[in-house]
Coordinates of C-alpha atoms in Angstrom, one line a residue:
X103 CA 42.2 59.7 92.3
X104 CA 41.6 60.8 96.0
X105 CA 44.0 63.4 97.4
X106 CA 44.9 60.9 100.2
X107 CA 46.1 58.5 97.5
X108 CA 48.1 61.2 95.7
X109 CA 49.8 62.1 99.0
X110 CA 51.1 58.6 99.4
X111 CA 53.2 58.7 96.2
X112 CA 56.5 59.9 97.8
X113 CA 59.0 58.2 95.5
X114 CA 57.4 57.8 92.0
X115 CA 58.8 55.1 89.7
X116 CA 57.8 55.2 86.1
X117 CA 57.3 51.6 85.0
X118 CA 57.4 52.0 81.2
X119 CA 60.0 53.1 78.6
X120 CA 60.3 56.9 77.7
X121 CA 61.0 57.7 74.0
X122 CA 61.2 61.3 72.4
X123 CA 58.9 61.5 69.4
X124 CA 59.4 64.9 67.8
X125 CA 56.8 67.2 69.6
X126 CA 55.8 64.6 72.1
X127 CA 57.1 62.0 74.6
X128 CA 56.2 58.4 74.0
X129 CA 55.4 56.3 77.1
X130 CA 55.6 52.6 76.2
X131 CA 53.6 51.7 73.1
X132 CA 50.2 53.2 74.0
X133 CA 50.6 56.6 75.5
X134 CA 51.7 59.9 74.2
X135 CA 52.5 63.0 76.5
X136 CA 52.6 66.5 75.2
X137 CA 54.4 69.3 77.2
X138 CA 52.1 72.2 77.0
X139 CA 53.1 74.5 79.9
X140 CA 56.8 73.8 80.0
X141 CA 59.6 72.8 77.7
X142 CA 59.5 69.3 76.6
X143 CA 63.2 68.8 77.9
X144 CA 61.9 69.8 81.5
X145 CA 59.1 67.1 81.3
X146 CA 61.5 64.5 80.0
X147 CA 64.0 65.1 82.9
X148 CA 61.3 64.9 85.3
X149 CA 60.0 61.7 83.9
X150 CA 63.5 60.1 83.8
X151 CA 64.1 61.0 87.4
X152 CA 61.0 59.1 88.3
X153 CA 63.2 56.0 89.1
X154 CA 61.8 55.2 92.6
X155 CA 64.9 56.6 94.3
X156 CA 64.2 60.3 93.9
X157 CA 61.3 62.0 95.8
X158 CA 58.9 64.1 93.9
X159 CA 59.6 67.0 96.1
X160 CA 63.2 66.7 95.0
X161 CA 62.3 66.6 91.4
X162 CA 60.0 69.7 91.7
X163 CA 62.8 71.5 93.6
X164 CA 65.3 70.9 90.8
X165 CA 63.1 72.0 88.0
X166 CA 61.9 75.5 88.6
X167 CA 59.8 75.4 85.4
X168 CA 57.8 72.5 86.7
X169 CA 55.2 73.8 89.1
X170 CA 54.1 71.8 92.0
X171 CA 50.5 71.7 91.0
X172 CA 51.5 70.6 87.5
X173 CA 53.7 67.8 89.0
X174 CA 50.9 66.6 91.2
X175 CA 48.5 66.4 88.3
X176 CA 51.1 64.7 86.2
X177 CA 51.7 62.0 88.8
X178 CA 47.8 61.6 89.2
X179 CA 47.5 61.0 85.6
X180 CA 50.4 58.6 85.2
X181 CA 49.1 56.7 88.3
X182 CA 45.6 56.5 86.8
X183 CA 47.0 54.9 83.7
X184 CA 48.9 52.3 85.8
X185 CA 52.4 53.8 84.6
X186 CA 53.5 54.8 88.1
X187 CA 54.6 52.8 91.2
X188 CA 55.6 54.1 94.6
X189 CA 58.6 52.9 96.2
X190 CA 58.2 54.9 99.4
X191 CA 57.3 52.9 102.4
X192 CA 53.7 53.7 103.5
X193 CA 53.3 55.1 107.0
X194 CA 53.3 52.2 109.6
X195 CA 53.6 51.4 113.2
X196 CA 54.6 48.3 115.0
X197 CA 51.9 45.7 116.1
X198 CA 52.7 46.3 119.8
X199 CA 52.2 49.9 119.6
X200 CA 48.9 49.4 117.7
X201 CA 47.4 46.8 120.1
X202 CA 47.9 49.1 123.2
X203 CA 45.8 51.9 121.3
X204 CA 43.2 49.3 120.3
X205 CA 43.1 48.1 124.0
X206 CA 42.5 51.8 125.1
X207 CA 39.6 52.0 122.7
X208 CA 38.0 48.8 124.0
X209 CA 38.3 50.0 127.6
X210 CA 36.7 53.3 126.9
X211 CA 33.9 51.6 125.0
X212 CA 33.4 49.0 127.7
X213 CA 32.9 51.8 130.3
X214 CA 29.8 53.0 128.6
X215 CA 28.6 49.5 127.5
X216 CA 29.6 46.2 128.9
X217 CA 30.5 47.5 132.4
X218 CA 27.1 49.0 132.7
X219 CA 25.2 46.0 131.3
X220 CA 22.6 44.8 133.7
X221 CA 23.8 41.3 133.4
X222 CA 27.3 42.2 134.8
X223 CA 25.7 44.7 137.3
X224 CA 23.7 41.8 138.8
X225 CA 26.8 39.5 138.9
X226 CA 29.0 42.1 140.6
X227 CA 26.3 42.9 143.2
X228 CA 25.1 39.3 143.9
X229 CA 26.2 38.1 147.5
X230 CA 23.2 36.2 148.9
X231 CA 20.9 33.4 147.4
X232 CA 18.5 34.8 145.0
X233 CA 20.7 37.8 144.0
X234 CA 21.6 35.8 140.9
X235 CA 18.6 33.7 139.8
X236 CA 19.5 30.2 138.8
X237 CA 17.5 30.6 135.5
X238 CA 19.7 33.5 134.5
X239 CA 22.9 31.7 135.4
X240 CA 21.7 28.8 133.4
X241 CA 20.9 30.9 130.5
X242 CA 24.3 32.5 130.4
X243 CA 25.9 28.9 130.2
X244 CA 23.4 27.9 127.5
X245 CA 24.5 31.0 125.4
X246 CA 28.2 30.3 126.2
X247 CA 27.7 26.7 125.0
X248 CA 26.2 27.9 121.8
X249 CA 29.0 30.3 121.2
X250 CA 31.9 27.6 122.0
X251 CA 29.9 25.0 120.0
X252 CA 30.3 27.3 117.0
X253 CA 33.7 28.4 117.6
X254 CA 35.1 26.6 114.6
X255 CA 33.1 29.1 112.4
X256 CA 35.5 32.0 113.4
X257 CA 38.7 30.2 114.5
X258 CA 39.1 27.7 111.7
X259 CA 39.5 30.4 108.9
X260 CA 42.6 31.9 110.5
X261 CA 44.4 28.6 111.3
X262 CA 46.1 28.7 107.9
X263 CA 47.2 32.4 108.3
X264 CA 49.7 32.6 105.7
X265 CA 51.4 36.2 106.1
X266 CA 53.1 35.4 109.6
X267 CA 54.3 31.8 110.6
X268 CA 54.7 32.9 114.3
X269 CA 51.1 34.1 114.4
X270 CA 49.8 30.9 112.6
X271 CA 51.6 28.8 115.3
X272 CA 50.0 30.8 118.2
X273 CA 46.7 30.3 116.6
X274 CA 46.9 26.6 116.1
X275 CA 48.0 26.2 119.7
X276 CA 45.1 28.3 120.9
X277 CA 42.7 26.3 119.0
X278 CA 43.9 22.9 120.1
X279 CA 43.5 24.2 123.7
X280 CA 40.0 25.6 123.1
X281 CA 38.7 22.4 121.3
X282 CA 36.0 20.5 123.3
X283 CA 35.3 23.3 125.8
X284 CA 31.7 23.3 124.9
X285 CA 31.7 19.6 126.3
X286 CA 32.9 21.0 129.6
X287 CA 30.0 23.5 129.8
X288 CA 27.5 20.7 128.8
X289 CA 28.4 19.1 132.2
X290 CA 27.1 22.2 134.0
X291 CA 23.9 22.1 131.9
X292 CA 23.4 18.4 132.5
X293 CA 23.5 19.1 136.2
X294 CA 20.5 21.3 135.9
X295 CA 18.6 18.8 133.7
X296 CA 19.5 19.6 130.2
X297 CA 20.9 17.1 127.9
X298 CA 23.0 17.1 124.6
X299 CA 19.9 16.3 122.7
X300 CA 18.2 19.3 124.3
X301 CA 21.0 21.6 123.2
X302 CA 21.1 20.1 119.7
X303 CA 17.3 21.1 119.5
X304 CA 18.0 24.6 120.9
X305 CA 18.4 27.8 119.0
X306 CA 20.8 30.5 120.1
X307 CA 19.6 33.8 120.8
X308 CA 19.8 36.3 117.9
X309 CA 22.4 38.4 119.8
X310 CA 24.5 35.2 120.2
X311 CA 24.4 34.3 116.5
X312 CA 25.1 38.0 115.6
X313 CA 28.3 37.9 117.6
X314 CA 29.3 34.4 116.0
X315 CA 28.4 35.7 112.4
X316 CA 30.3 38.8 112.9
X317 CA 33.4 37.1 114.1
X318 CA 33.2 34.6 111.3
X319 CA 32.9 37.4 108.8
X320 CA 36.1 39.2 110.2
X321 CA 38.1 35.9 110.4
X322 CA 37.4 35.3 106.7
X323 CA 37.8 38.8 105.6
X324 CA 39.9 40.9 108.0
X325 CA 41.9 38.5 110.1
X326 CA 43.9 41.3 111.6
X327 CA 40.8 42.8 113.1
X328 CA 39.7 39.4 114.3
X329 CA 42.9 39.0 116.2
X330 CA 42.2 42.3 117.9
X331 CA 38.9 40.9 119.4
X332 CA 40.4 37.8 121.1
X333 CA 41.7 39.8 124.1
X334 CA 38.3 40.9 125.3
X335 CA 36.6 37.5 124.4
X336 CA 39.2 35.7 126.3
X337 CA 39.2 37.8 129.4
X338 CA 42.5 39.8 129.0
X339 CA 43.9 40.6 132.4
X340 CA 41.3 38.5 134.2
X341 CA 42.5 36.7 137.3
X342 CA 38.9 35.3 138.1
X343 CA 35.7 35.0 136.4
X344 CA 33.1 37.5 137.8
X345 CA 30.2 35.2 136.7
X346 CA 31.6 32.2 138.3
X347 CA 32.5 34.0 141.5
X348 CA 28.9 35.3 141.7
X349 CA 27.5 31.9 141.3
X350 CA 29.8 30.7 144.2
X351 CA 28.9 33.7 146.5
X352 CA 25.1 32.9 146.1
X353 CA 25.5 29.2 146.9
X354 CA 24.8 27.4 143.6
X355 CA 25.7 23.7 143.4
X356 CA 29.3 22.8 142.9
X357 CA 27.8 20.4 140.1
X358 CA 26.8 23.5 138.2
X359 CA 29.8 25.8 139.1
X360 CA 32.6 23.2 139.0
X361 CA 32.7 22.6 135.2
X362 CA 32.5 26.4 134.8
X363 CA 35.5 26.9 136.9
X364 CA 37.4 24.1 135.1
X365 CA 36.8 25.8 131.8
X366 CA 37.8 29.2 133.2
X367 CA 41.0 27.9 134.8
X368 CA 42.1 26.2 131.5
X369 CA 41.9 29.6 129.7
X370 CA 43.6 31.5 132.5
X371 CA 46.4 29.0 133.1
X372 CA 47.1 28.8 129.2
X373 CA 47.0 32.7 129.1
X374 CA 44.5 33.0 126.5
X375 CA 43.6 36.5 127.7
X376 CA 47.0 37.5 126.5
X377 CA 46.8 35.9 123.0
X378 CA 46.1 39.2 121.2
X379 CA 49.1 40.9 122.6
X380 CA 51.3 37.9 121.7
X381 CA 49.9 37.9 118.2
X382 CA 50.5 41.6 117.6
X383 CA 53.9 41.4 119.1
X384 CA 54.7 39.2 116.2
X385 CA 53.6 41.7 113.6
X386 CA 56.5 44.1 112.9
X387 CA 54.6 46.7 110.9
X388 CA 50.9 47.8 110.4
X389 CA 50.2 50.4 107.7
X390 CA 48.4 53.6 109.1
X391 CA 45.5 52.8 106.7
X392 CA 44.9 49.5 108.4
X393 CA 45.3 51.1 112.0
X394 CA 42.5 53.4 111.0
X395 CA 40.3 50.6 109.8
X396 CA 40.8 48.5 113.0
X397 CA 40.0 51.5 115.2
X398 CA 36.9 52.3 113.2
X399 CA 35.6 48.8 113.7
X400 CA 36.3 48.3 117.2
X401 CA 33.2 50.2 118.7
X402 CA 31.0 47.8 116.6
X403 CA 32.6 44.7 118.0
X404 CA 32.2 46.0 121.7
X405 CA 28.6 46.9 121.0
X406 CA 27.9 43.4 119.7
X407 CA 29.5 41.8 122.7
X408 CA 27.4 44.1 124.9
X409 CA 24.3 43.1 123.0
X410 CA 25.1 39.5 123.6
X411 CA 25.0 40.1 127.4
X412 CA 21.8 42.3 127.1
X413 CA 20.2 39.4 125.2
X414 CA 21.0 36.9 127.8
X415 CA 19.5 39.4 130.5
X416 CA 16.4 40.0 128.6
X417 CA 15.6 36.4 127.7
X418 CA 16.5 34.5 130.8
X419 CA 14.9 37.1 133.2
X420 CA 11.7 36.8 131.2
X421 CA 8.9 34.1 131.2
X422 CA 9.7 32.6 127.9
X423 CA 10.7 28.9 127.8
X424 CA 14.3 28.2 128.9
X425 CA 15.2 26.8 125.5
X426 CA 14.1 28.1 122.1
X427 CA 13.5 24.7 120.5
X428 CA 13.6 24.0 116.8
X429 CA 11.0 21.3 117.5
X430 CA 8.5 23.9 118.7
X431 CA 8.7 26.0 115.4

């Protein structure tokens, strides 16, 4: 048993019957406990007070013959045998408090990754034709199409989220609003000569699939963490899309930019960037152990998202064919 686990047993509750059997105490039908360093009566009283209402600190304080280290060993042994429960509430914090801390972590990580990514640096600096190459802009839309086309990989697993009805309703509303967004982006790609058949023949960049697969894993295995990723993915706090504004400033055709703006405005008007906060506001308590896990995983998520943009930059500023086609393999 780890020390951390032992410290969480604040109000021990013995979940079996105690009987006195001569020189030993009988715990249920399978276990015998012999008092070696204290009177058997002291051990019996201590066990009988393990009722879930009395703290271990109180029990030790009331029994001078029961040393703290002996009590800790006793509790660890009983817990290891499955004879002990803990009725004390584990340390927890509200979802609203936790998401603010996670957002601070995201912002700090983005400062050293995504905000310095060459793709976004190019978009922010673009002001004249040629500052943002059409091939790079097209590539960004291609990879976004791949991402949205596979959105069911990571959205669908949480639509039946059982622990919280309010969260489940938010997720289903979000998914219904997101459905078909890949078709909007396809209009932009059609304007530059790519068809649906082309896209069906295309392979996403490895970085795009890595992001999709990671989100799918978290959605299946750690939905609470998956919820924490939606703010960054959906542009929390964003009033305009920097990529779309860059395309506009450099004079790209409205046939290419228009569908992108339509897609962005749907997300902004529906408040998708605020979805993570709305979800966490519906979660009254998150255990400290879960908070630590969420914080530990957040840098990996931000780095995967940064790698997505880096992949777009490397491939679509290079000389390789625009599409990585299955038919060419």
